[in-house]
Coordinates of C-alpha atoms in Angstrom, one line a residue:
M1068 CA 32.0 47.8 -60.0
F1069 CA 28.5 48.7 -61.6
N1070 CA 26.6 49.5 -58.4
D1071 CA 25.1 52.8 -59.3
E1072 CA 22.9 54.0 -62.1
D1073 CA 25.8 55.9 -63.8
H1074 CA 28.0 52.9 -64.0
R1075 CA 25.2 50.8 -65.2
N1076 CA 24.6 53.4 -68.0
E1077 CA 28.1 53.3 -68.8
L1078 CA 28.2 49.5 -69.1
R1079 CA 25.1 49.4 -71.2
K1080 CA 26.8 52.0 -73.8
Q1081 CA 29.9 50.1 -74.0
L1082 CA 27.9 46.8 -74.7
I1083 CA 25.7 48.6 -77.2
S1084 CA 29.0 49.8 -79.1
I1085 CA 29.7 46.1 -79.5
V1086 CA 26.5 44.3 -80.4
G1087 CA 24.0 46.9 -81.1
R1088 CA 21.0 48.6 -79.2
R1089 CA 18.7 46.0 -80.1
F1090 CA 20.7 43.3 -78.5
V1091 CA 21.6 44.7 -75.0
I1092 CA 18.7 44.1 -72.4
T1093 CA 18.7 45.9 -69.1
E1094 CA 15.4 46.4 -68.1
E1095 CA 14.4 43.6 -65.4
K1096 CA 11.3 42.5 -66.8
K1097 CA 12.6 41.9 -70.4
M1098 CA 15.7 40.0 -68.9
K1099 CA 13.5 37.5 -67.0
P1100 CA 13.7 34.9 -69.8
F1101 CA 17.2 34.9 -69.4
T1102 CA 17.4 35.4 -65.6
Q1103 CA 14.8 32.7 -64.5
G1104 CA 15.4 29.0 -64.7
W1105 CA 12.9 26.7 -66.9
R1106 CA 12.4 24.7 -63.1
L1107 CA 14.4 26.4 -60.7
G1108 CA 16.8 29.1 -60.2
G1109 CA 16.9 32.9 -60.9
G1110 CA 18.5 36.0 -59.9
P1111 CA 19.6 39.5 -61.1
A1112 CA 21.9 40.4 -63.9
A1113 CA 23.4 43.6 -65.0
A1114 CA 22.6 43.0 -68.8
V1115 CA 21.8 40.4 -71.3
V1116 CA 23.9 40.6 -74.1
R1117 CA 23.2 38.7 -77.7
P1118 CA 26.2 38.6 -79.9
A1119 CA 25.7 37.7 -83.6
T1120 CA 29.3 37.0 -84.3
L1121 CA 32.2 35.2 -82.4
L1122 CA 34.2 38.5 -82.5
E1123 CA 31.4 40.2 -81.0
M1124 CA 31.2 37.6 -78.3
W1125 CA 34.9 37.9 -77.6
N1126 CA 34.7 41.7 -77.4
V1127 CA 32.1 41.3 -74.8
L1128 CA 34.1 38.6 -72.9
K1129 CA 37.1 41.3 -73.0
L1130 CA 35.0 44.2 -71.4
C1131 CA 33.6 42.0 -68.7
V1132 CA 37.0 41.1 -67.6
E1133 CA 38.3 44.4 -67.9
E1134 CA 35.3 45.7 -65.7
D1135 CA 35.7 42.9 -63.2
L1136 CA 32.1 41.4 -63.7
A1137 CA 30.9 38.0 -63.5
I1138 CA 30.1 36.2 -66.8
L1139 CA 27.3 33.6 -67.4
V1140 CA 27.1 32.1 -71.1
Q1141 CA 23.8 30.8 -71.9
A1142 CA 22.1 29.1 -75.0
T1143 CA 18.6 28.0 -74.9
N1144 CA 18.1 28.0 -70.9
T1145 CA 16.5 24.7 -70.9
G1146 CA 18.3 23.2 -67.9
L1147 CA 16.4 21.4 -65.3
T1148 CA 18.6 22.3 -62.2
G1149 CA 19.2 26.2 -62.8
G1150 CA 22.8 26.0 -64.1
S1151 CA 22.4 28.4 -67.0
T1152 CA 20.8 31.4 -64.9
P1153 CA 22.0 33.2 -61.8
N1154 CA 20.9 31.9 -58.5
G1155 CA 20.2 34.2 -55.7
F1156 CA 21.3 37.6 -54.7
D1157 CA 24.6 36.8 -53.0
Y1158 CA 27.1 37.4 -55.4
D1159 CA 30.2 39.6 -54.9
R1160 CA 30.1 41.1 -58.5
P1161 CA 27.3 42.1 -61.0
I1162 CA 26.9 39.5 -63.8
V1163 CA 26.6 39.8 -67.3
I1164 CA 24.7 36.9 -69.1
I1165 CA 25.9 36.3 -72.9
N1166 CA 23.0 34.5 -74.7
T1167 CA 24.6 32.8 -77.7
L1168 CA 21.6 31.8 -79.7
R1169 CA 22.4 34.0 -82.5
L1170 CA 25.7 32.2 -82.9
D1171 CA 24.0 29.3 -84.8
N1172 CA 26.2 28.3 -87.3
I1173 CA 27.1 24.6 -88.1
Q1174 CA 30.0 23.8 -90.7
L1175 CA 30.5 20.2 -91.9
I1176 CA 34.1 18.9 -92.3
D1177 CA 35.5 15.7 -93.4
D1178 CA 32.9 14.8 -95.9
S1179 CA 30.0 15.5 -93.2
K1180 CA 31.7 12.9 -90.8
Q1181 CA 32.1 15.5 -88.4
F1182 CA 30.8 19.2 -88.1
I1183 CA 31.7 22.4 -86.2
A1184 CA 28.9 23.7 -84.1
F1185 CA 29.0 27.3 -82.8
A1186 CA 27.7 28.1 -79.2
G1187 CA 24.0 28.7 -80.1
A1188 CA 23.5 26.0 -82.7
T1189 CA 20.6 23.5 -81.8
L1190 CA 20.1 19.8 -82.4
F1191 CA 16.7 20.6 -84.6
Q1192 CA 19.1 22.5 -86.6
L1193 CA 21.7 19.8 -86.8
E1194 CA 19.2 17.0 -87.6
D1195 CA 18.1 18.9 -90.7
I1196 CA 21.5 19.8 -91.9
L1197 CA 22.9 16.3 -91.3
Y1198 CA 19.8 14.6 -92.9
E1199 CA 20.5 15.8 -96.4
E1200 CA 23.9 14.2 -96.2
G1201 CA 22.7 11.0 -94.9
R1202 CA 24.0 11.5 -91.3
E1203 CA 22.6 11.9 -88.0
P1204 CA 23.6 13.6 -84.9
H1205 CA 25.3 12.5 -81.7
S1206 CA 22.5 13.1 -79.5
V1207 CA 18.4 13.1 -79.8
L1208 CA 16.3 15.6 -78.0
G1209 CA 14.8 14.4 -74.7
S1210 CA 12.1 15.2 -72.8
S1211 CA 13.8 17.8 -70.7
C1212 CA 15.5 19.6 -73.5
I1213 CA 13.5 20.3 -76.4
G1214 CA 15.3 23.0 -78.3
A1215 CA 18.3 22.3 -76.5
S1216 CA 21.8 23.6 -77.9
I1217 CA 24.6 21.3 -79.1
V1218 CA 27.4 23.1 -77.0
G1219 CA 25.2 23.0 -74.0
G1220 CA 24.9 19.2 -74.3
V1221 CA 28.7 18.9 -74.3
C1222 CA 29.3 21.3 -71.3
N1223 CA 26.9 19.2 -69.4
N1224 CA 27.8 15.9 -70.5
S1225 CA 24.1 15.4 -71.6
G1226 CA 22.7 12.4 -73.4
G1227 CA 23.6 8.6 -73.7
A1228 CA 20.0 7.6 -74.6
L1229 CA 21.8 6.3 -77.8
L1230 CA 23.7 3.4 -76.9
Q1231 CA 25.7 3.3 -80.3
R1232 CA 26.9 7.0 -79.4
G1233 CA 26.9 7.5 -75.6
P1234 CA 26.8 11.1 -73.9
A1235 CA 27.8 14.1 -75.6
Y1236 CA 31.6 14.5 -75.5
T1237 CA 34.5 16.0 -77.2
E1238 CA 38.1 16.9 -76.9
L1239 CA 37.9 19.2 -79.6
A1240 CA 36.7 22.9 -78.7
L1241 CA 37.5 26.5 -79.3
Y1242 CA 36.8 28.4 -75.8
A1243 CA 37.8 31.4 -73.9
K1244 CA 39.4 31.1 -70.3
I1245 CA 40.9 33.4 -67.7
N1246 CA 44.2 32.2 -66.5
T1247 CA 45.8 32.6 -62.7
E1248 CA 46.8 36.2 -63.6
G1249 CA 43.4 37.1 -64.7
I1250 CA 44.1 37.5 -68.3
L1251 CA 41.6 36.4 -70.9
E1252 CA 42.9 33.7 -73.3
L1253 CA 41.6 32.1 -76.3
V1254 CA 42.1 28.3 -76.5
N1255 CA 41.9 26.6 -79.8
E1256 CA 41.8 22.9 -79.5
L1257 CA 39.8 22.2 -82.5
E1258 CA 42.5 20.8 -84.2
V1259 CA 41.9 23.4 -87.3
D1260 CA 44.5 26.1 -88.3
L1261 CA 42.6 29.0 -88.1
G1262 CA 45.7 31.6 -87.5
D1263 CA 47.3 33.2 -84.4
S1264 CA 45.5 36.2 -82.9
P1265 CA 42.1 35.6 -81.3
E1266 CA 40.6 38.1 -83.8
E1267 CA 42.0 36.3 -86.8
I1268 CA 41.0 32.6 -85.4
L1269 CA 37.4 33.7 -84.7
Q1270 CA 36.9 35.6 -88.0
T1271 CA 38.4 32.8 -90.1
L1272 CA 36.1 30.2 -88.2
Q1273 CA 33.2 32.5 -88.7
N1274 CA 33.5 32.9 -92.3
K1275 CA 34.8 29.6 -92.8
R1276 CA 38.0 30.8 -94.3
Y1277 CA 39.8 27.6 -94.0
T1278 CA 40.5 24.4 -96.3
K1279 CA 40.3 20.9 -96.0
Q1280 CA 44.0 20.7 -95.3
Q1281 CA 43.7 23.1 -92.5
V1282 CA 41.5 20.5 -90.7
R1283 CA 43.9 18.3 -89.0
A1284 CA 43.5 14.4 -88.5
T1285 CA 43.9 13.8 -84.8
D1286 CA 43.7 11.2 -82.1
K1287 CA 41.6 13.5 -79.8
L1288 CA 38.1 12.3 -79.6
A1289 CA 35.0 14.0 -80.9
S1290 CA 32.9 11.3 -79.3
D1291 CA 32.7 8.8 -76.7
R1292 CA 34.1 5.7 -78.3
T1293 CA 34.0 3.6 -75.2
Y1294 CA 30.5 3.6 -74.3
K1295 CA 29.3 0.8 -76.5
K1296 CA 31.8 -1.5 -74.5
T1297 CA 30.7 0.2 -71.3
V1298 CA 27.0 -0.2 -71.6
R1299 CA 27.3 -4.0 -72.5
E1300 CA 29.1 -4.8 -69.0
V1301 CA 25.9 -5.4 -67.4
D1302 CA 27.7 -7.1 -64.3
A1303 CA 29.7 -3.9 -63.3
K1304 CA 29.2 -2.7 -60.0
T1305 CA 29.1 1.0 -61.4
P1306 CA 26.7 3.1 -63.1
S1307 CA 27.4 3.4 -67.0
R1308 CA 27.4 7.3 -67.2
F1309 CA 26.9 10.0 -64.7
N1310 CA 27.8 13.8 -65.0
H1311 CA 30.7 13.9 -62.7
D1312 CA 32.5 10.6 -64.1
P1313 CA 36.1 11.8 -64.2
S1314 CA 36.8 9.9 -67.5
R1315 CA 34.4 12.4 -69.3
L1316 CA 35.7 15.6 -68.0
Y1317 CA 37.8 17.3 -70.7
G1318 CA 37.9 21.1 -71.6
A1319 CA 34.5 22.0 -72.9
S1320 CA 33.2 18.6 -71.9
G1321 CA 31.5 18.8 -68.6
C1322 CA 32.6 22.5 -68.1
A1323 CA 29.2 23.5 -67.1
G1324 CA 29.8 27.2 -68.2
K1325 CA 33.2 27.7 -66.6
I1326 CA 34.8 28.6 -69.7
A1327 CA 33.1 30.5 -72.7
V1328 CA 32.7 28.1 -75.5
F1329 CA 32.6 29.4 -78.8
A1330 CA 32.5 26.1 -81.0
V1331 CA 33.0 22.5 -80.6
R1332 CA 34.0 19.7 -83.4
I1333 CA 31.8 16.4 -82.9
D1334 CA 31.4 13.2 -84.9
S1335 CA 28.1 12.5 -86.9
Y1336 CA 27.0 9.0 -87.7
K1337 CA 25.7 7.3 -91.1
R1338 CA 21.9 7.3 -90.9
P1339 CA 20.7 3.7 -90.9
E1340 CA 18.6 2.4 -93.8
N1341 CA 15.8 1.0 -91.6
K1342 CA 14.5 1.4 -88.3
R1343 CA 11.7 -0.2 -86.3
V1344 CA 10.4 0.2 -82.7
F1345 CA 9.1 -2.7 -80.7
Y1346 CA 6.9 -1.8 -77.8
V1347 CA 7.2 -4.2 -75.0
G1348 CA 4.7 -4.9 -72.0
V1349 CA 5.2 -6.8 -68.8
N1350 CA 4.1 -6.7 -65.2
D1351 CA 7.2 -8.1 -63.7
T1352 CA 10.3 -5.7 -63.4
Q1353 CA 12.5 -8.7 -63.0
L1354 CA 11.4 -9.6 -66.4
L1355 CA 12.4 -6.4 -67.9
E1356 CA 15.8 -6.4 -66.1
T1357 CA 16.4 -10.0 -67.5
M1358 CA 15.6 -8.9 -71.2
R1359 CA 18.0 -5.8 -70.8
R1360 CA 20.8 -8.1 -69.7
E1361 CA 20.3 -10.8 -72.4
I1362 CA 20.2 -8.1 -75.1
L1363 CA 23.0 -6.1 -74.2
G1364 CA 25.1 -9.2 -73.5
N1365 CA 23.9 -11.3 -76.3
F1366 CA 23.1 -9.1 -79.6
R1367 CA 25.4 -8.8 -82.2
Q1368 CA 24.1 -5.2 -82.8
L1369 CA 23.2 -2.8 -80.0
P1370 CA 19.8 -1.3 -80.1
V1371 CA 19.4 2.5 -81.0
S1372 CA 17.7 2.9 -77.7
G1373 CA 15.5 1.7 -75.0
E1374 CA 13.1 3.8 -73.2
Y1375 CA 11.2 2.8 -70.1
V1376 CA 7.8 4.2 -69.3
H1377 CA 5.6 3.1 -66.1
R1378 CA 2.0 3.0 -66.5
R1379 CA 1.4 6.1 -64.3
V1380 CA 3.7 8.1 -66.6
Y1381 CA 1.7 6.9 -69.5
D1382 CA -1.5 8.2 -68.1
V1383 CA -0.4 11.7 -67.1
T1384 CA 1.3 12.0 -70.5
K1385 CA -1.7 11.0 -72.4
K1386 CA -3.8 13.6 -70.5
Y1387 CA -1.2 16.5 -69.7
G1388 CA 0.9 16.1 -73.0
K1389 CA -2.1 15.9 -75.3
D1390 CA -1.7 19.3 -76.8
N1391 CA 1.9 18.9 -77.4
F1392 CA 1.4 15.4 -79.0
F1393 CA -1.0 17.3 -81.4
I1394 CA 1.3 20.2 -82.1
I1395 CA 4.1 18.0 -82.9
N1396 CA 2.0 15.7 -84.9
T1397 CA 0.5 18.6 -86.7
V1398 CA 3.3 21.0 -87.7
G1399 CA 6.3 19.1 -86.6
S1400 CA 8.9 19.5 -83.8
K1401 CA 11.0 22.0 -85.3
H1402 CA 8.5 24.8 -84.3
I1403 CA 8.5 23.7 -80.7
Q1404 CA 11.2 26.4 -79.6
K1405 CA 9.1 29.2 -81.2
L1406 CA 6.1 27.9 -79.4
F1407 CA 8.1 27.7 -76.3
N1408 CA 9.2 31.5 -76.7
L1409 CA 5.5 32.4 -77.2
K1410 CA 4.6 30.5 -73.9
T1411 CA 7.2 32.6 -72.1
L1412 CA 5.5 35.9 -73.5
L1413 CA 2.1 34.8 -72.5
D1414 CA 3.2 34.0 -69.1
R1415 CA 5.0 37.5 -68.9
W1416 CA 1.8 39.1 -70.1
A1417 CA -0.5 37.2 -67.5
A1418 CA 1.7 38.2 -64.8
K1419 CA 0.9 41.5 -65.0
I1420 CA -2.9 40.8 -64.5
D1421 CA -3.9 40.1 -60.9
F1422 CA -6.6 37.9 -61.6
L1423 CA -4.9 35.6 -63.8
P1424 CA -3.3 32.5 -62.2
T1425 CA 0.3 31.7 -62.0
N1426 CA 1.4 29.5 -64.9
F1427 CA -1.4 30.7 -66.8
S1428 CA -0.3 29.3 -70.4
D1429 CA 0.1 25.7 -68.9
K1430 CA -3.4 26.0 -67.3
L1431 CA -4.9 27.8 -70.6
M1432 CA -3.4 25.1 -72.8
Q1433 CA -4.8 22.2 -70.4
K1434 CA -8.3 23.5 -70.8
I1435 CA -8.0 23.7 -74.7
S1436 CA -6.5 20.2 -74.7
R1437 CA -9.7 18.7 -73.5
L1438 CA -11.2 19.7 -76.9
L1439 CA -8.5 17.7 -78.8
P1440 CA -9.0 13.8 -79.7
N1441 CA -6.9 11.0 -78.0
Q1442 CA -3.3 11.1 -79.5
I1443 CA -2.3 7.7 -78.7
P1444 CA -2.9 4.6 -81.0
S1445 CA -5.4 2.1 -79.7
S1446 CA -2.7 -0.7 -80.0
L1447 CA -0.7 1.3 -77.3
E1448 CA -3.8 1.8 -75.4
K1449 CA -4.4 -1.9 -75.1
Y1450 CA -1.2 -2.6 -73.7
R1451 CA -1.6 0.2 -71.3
E1452 CA -4.4 -1.8 -69.8
E1453 CA -2.7 -5.1 -69.7
Y1454 CA 0.8 -4.1 -68.7
E1455 CA 2.1 -1.9 -66.0
H1456 CA 5.7 -1.5 -67.2
H1457 CA 6.3 -0.4 -70.9
W1458 CA 9.7 -0.5 -72.8
I1459 CA 10.1 1.0 -76.1
L1460 CA 12.8 -0.8 -77.9
E1461 CA 14.5 0.9 -81.1
M1462 CA 16.6 -1.2 -83.4
S1463 CA 18.2 -0.6 -86.8
D1464 CA 19.0 -2.6 -89.9
E1465 CA 20.3 -6.0 -89.0
G1466 CA 19.2 -5.4 -85.6
I1467 CA 15.6 -5.6 -86.5
D1468 CA 15.5 -9.2 -87.5
E1469 CA 17.5 -10.1 -84.3
A1470 CA 15.1 -8.4 -81.9
R1471 CA 12.0 -9.6 -83.3
D1472 CA 13.5 -13.3 -83.3
Y1473 CA 14.5 -12.6 -79.7
L1474 CA 11.2 -11.3 -78.5
I1475 CA 9.1 -14.0 -80.0
S1476 CA 11.3 -16.8 -78.4
F1477 CA 11.2 -14.9 -74.9
F1478 CA 7.7 -14.3 -74.7
K1479 CA 6.9 -18.1 -75.5
N1480 CA 8.1 -18.8 -71.9
H1481 CA 7.4 -15.5 -70.1
D1482 CA 4.3 -13.5 -69.3
G1483 CA 4.2 -10.2 -71.5
G1484 CA 4.0 -9.4 -75.1
F1485 CA 5.4 -7.0 -77.8
I1486 CA 4.2 -5.1 -80.7
E1487 CA 6.2 -4.4 -83.8
C1488 CA 5.2 -1.0 -84.5
S1489 CA 4.2 0.7 -87.8
E1490 CA 6.0 4.0 -88.2
K1491 CA 3.1 5.9 -86.9
E1492 CA 2.6 3.7 -83.8
G1493 CA 6.7 3.9 -83.3
D1494 CA 6.6 7.8 -83.6
R1495 CA 3.7 8.2 -81.1
A1496 CA 5.5 5.7 -78.7
M1497 CA 8.7 7.7 -78.8
L1498 CA 6.8 10.8 -78.4
L1499 CA 5.0 9.6 -75.4
R1500 CA 8.3 8.9 -73.8
F1501 CA 9.7 12.3 -74.5
L1502 CA 6.8 14.5 -73.6
A1503 CA 6.8 12.7 -70.1
A1504 CA 8.7 15.4 -67.9
G1505 CA 6.7 18.3 -69.3
A1506 CA 3.5 16.3 -69.0
I1507 CA 4.2 15.5 -65.1
S1508 CA 5.2 19.2 -64.4
R1509 CA 2.2 20.4 -65.9
Y1510 CA 0.0 17.8 -63.9
H1511 CA 1.6 19.2 -60.6
I1512 CA 1.0 22.6 -61.8
C1513 CA -2.7 22.1 -62.8
E1514 CA -3.5 20.3 -59.3
E1515 CA -1.4 22.3 -57.3
E1516 CA -4.3 23.2 -54.9
K1517 CA -4.3 19.3 -54.0
L1518 CA -0.8 18.6 -54.1
G1519 CA 2.5 19.2 -52.2
D1520 CA 6.0 19.6 -53.5
M1521 CA 7.3 17.7 -56.2
I1522 CA 10.8 16.0 -56.1
S1523 CA 12.7 15.1 -59.2
I1524 CA 15.4 12.4 -59.0
D1525 CA 18.0 12.1 -61.8
V1526 CA 19.9 8.9 -61.0
A1527 CA 22.4 6.4 -62.8
L1528 CA 21.9 3.0 -61.1
R1529 CA 24.5 0.3 -61.0
R1530 CA 24.8 -1.7 -64.2
N1531 CA 24.3 -4.8 -62.2
E1532 CA 21.2 -3.5 -60.2
W1533 CA 18.2 -5.9 -60.2
E1534 CA 15.9 -3.7 -57.8
W1535 CA 15.9 -0.7 -60.3
F1536 CA 12.2 0.3 -59.8
K1537 CA 11.4 0.5 -55.9
N1538 CA 12.9 2.8 -53.5
S1539 CA 12.0 2.4 -49.8
I1540 CA 10.0 5.8 -49.6
D1541 CA 7.4 4.7 -52.2
D1542 CA 5.1 3.4 -49.7
D1543 CA 5.4 5.9 -47.1
V1544 CA 2.3 8.1 -46.3
S1545 CA 3.9 11.5 -47.2
V1546 CA 3.9 10.2 -50.9
V1547 CA 0.9 10.9 -53.0
D1548 CA 2.3 10.0 -56.5
K1549 CA 5.5 8.4 -57.8
F1550 CA 6.6 8.5 -61.7
C1551 CA 9.3 6.5 -62.9
Y1552 CA 10.8 6.7 -66.7
G1553 CA 14.2 7.0 -68.3
H1554 CA 16.9 5.4 -70.5
F1555 CA 16.5 1.7 -69.3
F1556 CA 19.5 0.1 -71.1
C1557 CA 22.0 2.4 -69.3
H1558 CA 20.0 2.2 -66.0
V1559 CA 19.4 6.1 -66.0
L1560 CA 16.1 6.8 -64.6
H1561 CA 14.1 10.0 -63.7
Q1562 CA 12.0 9.6 -60.7
N1563 CA 9.3 12.3 -59.6
Y1564 CA 7.6 12.1 -56.2
I1565 CA 4.5 14.3 -55.5
L1566 CA 4.2 14.8 -51.7
K1567 CA 1.4 15.6 -49.4
K1568 CA 1.0 19.1 -48.5
G1569 CA 3.2 20.2 -45.6
V1570 CA 5.8 17.5 -46.2
D1571 CA 9.6 18.5 -46.1
A1572 CA 10.6 18.1 -49.6
R1573 CA 14.3 18.5 -49.1
A1574 CA 14.2 16.0 -46.2
V1575 CA 12.4 13.5 -48.3
K1576 CA 14.8 14.0 -51.3
K1577 CA 17.8 13.6 -48.8
V1578 CA 16.4 10.2 -47.7
I1579 CA 16.0 9.1 -51.4
L1580 CA 19.4 10.2 -52.5
D1581 CA 21.3 8.8 -49.4
E1582 CA 19.7 5.5 -50.1
L1583 CA 20.4 5.4 -53.9
V1584 CA 24.1 6.3 -53.1
A1585 CA 24.2 3.5 -50.4
R1586 CA 23.2 1.2 -53.2
G1587 CA 25.9 2.2 -55.5
A1588 CA 24.1 4.8 -57.6
E1589 CA 25.3 8.2 -59.0
Y1590 CA 23.6 11.6 -59.3
P1591 CA 22.9 13.6 -61.3
A1592 CA 23.1 11.3 -64.2
E1593 CA 22.5 13.8 -67.0
H1594 CA 20.7 16.9 -65.9
N1595 CA 24.0 18.0 -64.4
V1596 CA 24.5 19.6 -60.8
G1597 CA 23.3 23.2 -61.7
H1598 CA 22.6 25.2 -58.4
E1599 CA 20.5 22.0 -57.3
Y1600 CA 23.4 19.7 -56.4
R1601 CA 27.0 19.7 -54.7
A1602 CA 29.6 19.2 -57.4
R1603 CA 31.7 16.2 -56.2
D1604 CA 35.5 16.3 -55.8
A1605 CA 36.4 15.4 -59.4
L1606 CA 33.8 17.9 -60.9
H1607 CA 34.8 20.6 -58.4
Q1608 CA 38.6 20.1 -59.5
H1609 CA 37.6 20.4 -63.1
Y1610 CA 35.8 23.7 -62.5
L1611 CA 38.9 24.9 -60.5
D1612 CA 41.2 24.1 -63.2
L1613 CA 39.2 25.6 -66.0
D1614 CA 38.3 28.8 -64.1
P1615 CA 40.9 29.9 -61.3
T1616 CA 39.4 33.4 -60.8
N1617 CA 35.8 32.0 -60.7
T1618 CA 34.6 34.6 -63.2
F1619 CA 32.4 32.3 -65.3
N1620 CA 29.1 30.9 -63.9
P1621 CA 30.3 31.4 -60.2
G1622 CA 28.2 29.3 -57.7
I1623 CA 27.8 26.5 -60.0
G1624 CA 27.5 23.0 -58.0
Q1625 CA 26.9 24.9 -54.9
T1626 CA 30.4 26.2 -55.0
S1627 CA 31.6 29.7 -54.0
K1628 CA 30.0 32.5 -55.7
N1629 CA 33.0 34.9 -55.0
K1630 CA 35.9 35.9 -56.9
N1631 CA 39.1 33.8 -56.7
W1632 CA 37.0 31.0 -54.9
T1633 CA 37.1 33.0 -51.7

């Protein structure tokens, strides 16, 4: 155990011998970006290690197992429920964090119909690589995961906003696990012949020293091919997707870091020739639900996506997301990760200066944003004035005419309206939705002196739920503000409640979640349990099966943090 200075120094030397001095961090302040969660979570680590090759990662894992250390594998650390950092100080072993962002290779296979992504590769990279091939990724970047890694999405069953593709899922992965006897094993389920020994397998993959013939055709899934049918079943009494769904727990999929994933193999998709965004406005939630049911039940072609935004979310995103609107529209989304890193550095610097406030970067950027012009097109602003509920419906190819004809017909007989967006209007509308979570968080930060705690609910409602918008707590005097937005076709909604000062947020959240469960909902829907929620039985069993010694990411899902689950 590395419980004194000599042992810690020895650990550091051994790690440096594997990855080099520059890529081993042991100073507490410098480790903070890796040990502190984006929204919650945080705790100590013995070291942060940043391997550059798969073999380096394997050798770090071997050392940690030999020294009886807990292991936490992390990529971009963008999770909302604290699952990619330590949580608290009650672990029975020191933790080593392996950050995988230097392992960012993406290899196209099968004429670009599939790809193999290493542990640190991001969706930003994948979009650029596939674009040149006329293909698209399995997932899009959401409001909570700008810069997210591909493997992180699989490990957390994230996504599902894209109706034709479903949540991130694969049965094809390369990973390390520790067996019941405490021995580290490399498991190759990629269905690619890479060799026999761990060293040979990892180096062959690293250098892409395999041929087309070594990539085996397989019946194993590289995406969720049932989701298109599932989401159309609008009369079903269960949600369409949620994190602990047993049907989507397989190996790396849903593992939440209970194994060390080196790479995954996933399907890509042909890029549509045309896309179009329709911006829908209504004042009646039942009308929106009627449209959802008719589109899913009757359209020949499924929509690309359908994102819901309430007027209150619109207002806060317009004001508190203005700078991010401006940056993305000016320099593009691919630079957002670098800007997030700069933001972290600025906050670390500000924390050393007594007179500067907490969350300094958010408060500074909000002041600067006052100088920027409004980023939202006037056509959408007009709809904001007229309608409380906004639905951003994206269609492709033949579905464009189908949607246009339907909307024209529907609004002949119902109150409301729609805009067939120009490319600029459509891009701004989608950005409005995907900047919402960050904008709401900044609103809470900037108005912290006036406001109490904020509760975040990530819920999957029944597919046949009609009363999707309102919870009984909404009119309670303890609630100052409510925000609702999400992926409306699959009934996955994000609800943020801001409470009065002094109100017990945990008690209020329990009331909300208990009510939702009584109505047949499931939670969390897509942010995974992290350290915020208790893992349900099926998910807990998945963790036990993958990690019988409880070495990887101990404590996830409010489970035991101790070795062997004691």
